[in-house]
Amino acid sequence: MTSRRQCKSSIRRVAAAVTAALAMLPSGTGLAQPLPAPPAWSSSSQVPLATEAAMAPLHSLPPISSASVQTADASATPGWTVRPAVQKAAATVHDGPVLVAGSAWRTVPYLVYGGTTYFGIWYLQQLLRAYGIDSGWNGTRLTLAGFPKPVAATVTVSGSPAPGVGALWVQGQAYVDVSAIARQAGGTVSVSGQAVSITLPRAAAPSPVSSGVARPVARTATVHPAVSRAVAVSGFQANGEVYVGSQLWRRVPVVYSGGTSFFGVWYFQQFLQAYGIHSTWDGKQLAIDDLPRVIPQASITVDGADPLSGAAVAWQGHWYVPASALTAAGVPVEVQVDDSAAGPGEGAAGGADPGAQDGTAGGPGTSANPSGVASGQTGPLVTLRGRLVFDGASYSVQQISLRDVQTHAHYYTDVQADGSFSIPVPPGQYEVFAAIGQGEAVYLLQPFTVPAGSPGQQALDVHLPALPQGSRLAVAHADVIAWDKGVSAMDLQSVADLFEHVYPEVASATGLAEQSRIQVTLYSSADAYKQHFLQEGYSAGEAASLAENSVAAEEGLNQISVLLPALHQTDGLNVMVHELTHALVATVSSAIPSWANEGLAWEMGVDAELDGSQDPVLTSAIPWSNWMDTLTHQRAGDLRPLGQADPLDTAYNVELQDYWAMHQLITRFGLPAVMRYVRAIDHDPDAFSHTFGMSFDAFANQVQASLAQQAAQSDAGFTMRLAVLAGGPDTVYITSPAGRAFQVSGLAPGHTYDITCRADGTVQAAAGLRVAAASGVGGPDGVWFVQLKTSGSLPWQGIALDDQFGIPYVVQAVLYDSAGQPAHAYPATAVSGGLQVVGLTPLH
Ligand SMILES: [Zn+2]
């Protein structure tokens, strides 16, 4: 944009329809986005707000205390600590086997904590070692080197295409299926110890494969009945990390008990799935279809020539050797990887796919398996007996909202006159999200855990900070300032809480620090916000445009402006991190291109919005719901090339296109490389190509190609895996985007079900469920909606899903008030009535 100011002003745009709706909404109530009445559920209201979230978080964060166990005597310690601090908590452990290719590898202890099953990282490392795969564990980070990944590729042997010859990517090198090559040539592969001998007679008739793969030696294991014993948990780390080589695959929760670190079985299954390996978990044993076996230093002989040394991989009955080894032996082999978006060069994967697959592997395929419930929300409900503890003068609190850390489901409960409250919740990790007073709220973000196997009740103290006096609140890293009298004490406190909650993440992930204290100025109305921009020297038109289109702005090195009503409509964590990222980037670069600046701010902001959630359906839902705007304009053909649009001038949200591009860059090269680029921009005109080894134009073309490829996909519908949690319904209602209503009955708590929603508006459910047309059931237009009965004490609530460009994703959860009007809506994969979407798979 044009600006008289030297410093950049970065803008977060809000869909105009939403901005227009703001005036009608009470400010400050929102823990979410109150929606206009149902008719506004048209496609325009689904234009994503200026808040979104990224898929796989790709930066490393400091360990945080995201969980602490509440007892009557122990209060939560909100905020950030360097080491996880968890009091002794109840967990159980039982022994069970790990099976590989049908054979028992060994028996390992499985630890059950917070509804999730974990197994010892030491055992995982031993398992990988048995298959020739090195790994390291430093207490919070598991690093795997050279885990073979199948890639879709076209293999050419001696100049001729060789269909049916597969390829693996291992540590940046292409490996080819030499068993298939030998079979096609009528040759053989034989393996003895570390010696791989390949013969490739050119003229022989095809013969059956002699693969010679050494199957894992079956060990006999005595399978004991699963007897659980109670153990103490000494620590919990929500943000353990799994790296493949130098690439972060995903953050995972880690539990510490009895001197051993435990890793979630479900996450290991997700990891295997990303590498094309199927596994099942039935609550007692983990069965892995097959693992690739690596011989790190094989001797490879081709047609009796001198042996070459290299690694060889046995997988699914075939041997793979480096394409370079065959070429060196006189059999030229080329591997052209088909999946350009995945970019094989980084050798890591999983985070590379823009997410559809991420949501599909919601756990084992059986429909009765609770380990598919990503949140760990299994087991009977636990009634929280809460009380308010004021750190200073008390104030009116009428409602408390709790948020499930994984699913982001909100639980609202009224506070009694004596400051007590009571609410049943499933076991899991939570935050006391906010205390709601008269028409406004204070965000608290205080973590606590409800362990699985808890007694029926648990005490919960909610600590309420003393509200600031005056118009300014100084906290550790910021001054929060009220611009006008419409900004309340609760607003000041809320923004301070949000800021301090996310500051350590951003500083740590970017490696940047503020030059002077950050000044966060709050505006209670769009008019006040506009006045600010006028005072700063913007033209009337610019100021009006800024006030209308942005939630917040960053100006210079340490100034952040926040329009409060818009903040309450969007995700506050996302907004604060977005602007803070700009402020920190400004300390090292004034020449950073807008696309990189906005893309990075979005990436960081979305990660903050996820706030530690590892729920794969949520972590893909938030980015995709933002990118739909970009894909829509890609398909319409009015998207400008990356970096060439004026952010305030176009028909679409340019920042979301920037976010798509930056997400690809970070996925391929990692955040540290991106930060090296950011630091180099001001003094190296070729910083982009020097950092990433390609020109910016080449990258922009790849971004364009990836958008074109995704935008060309069509929607055939999807299958959702629905988990019914404790206290959940036996019947759900599903409405199609065109309003056809279905009743699906026969559900039971503790089970998961696959339900298919087809593009023609029909619904099909797993065996054992009954699907019937329903009458008198409505839902929002334009989206699929899974909703609960309105009978009993439960409010009307449901989960909206959409399916565009071949990507099914959760749009948001919606809670209605007693008059049937939407009261709260926010991205979440579960609702308090006991329903969770644990997987989404597109139909093709
Ligand atoms: Zn921005």
PDB file of C-alpha atoms and ligand atoms in Angstrom, residues 10-12 578 582 598 601 655, ligand 1:
ATOM      1  CA  SER A  10       0.717  -4.585   7.966  1.00  0.00           C
ATOM      2  CA  ILE A  11      -2.873  -5.240   7.646  1.00  0.00           C
ATOM      3  CA  ARG A  12      -5.067  -8.112   8.514  1.00  0.00           C
ATOM      4  CA  HIS A 578       0.631 -12.082  13.639  1.00  0.00           C
ATOM      5  CA  HIS A 582       5.811  -8.277  12.071  1.00  0.00           C
ATOM      6  CA  GLU A 598       2.589 -11.556   5.641  1.00  0.00           C
ATOM      7  CA  ALA A 601       3.014 -13.671  10.157  1.00  0.00           C
ATOM      8  CA  GLU A 655      -2.276 -12.434   2.617  1.00  0.00           C
TER       9      GLU A 655
HETATM   10 ZN    ZN B   1       0.175  -8.789   8.548  1.00  0.00          ZN
END
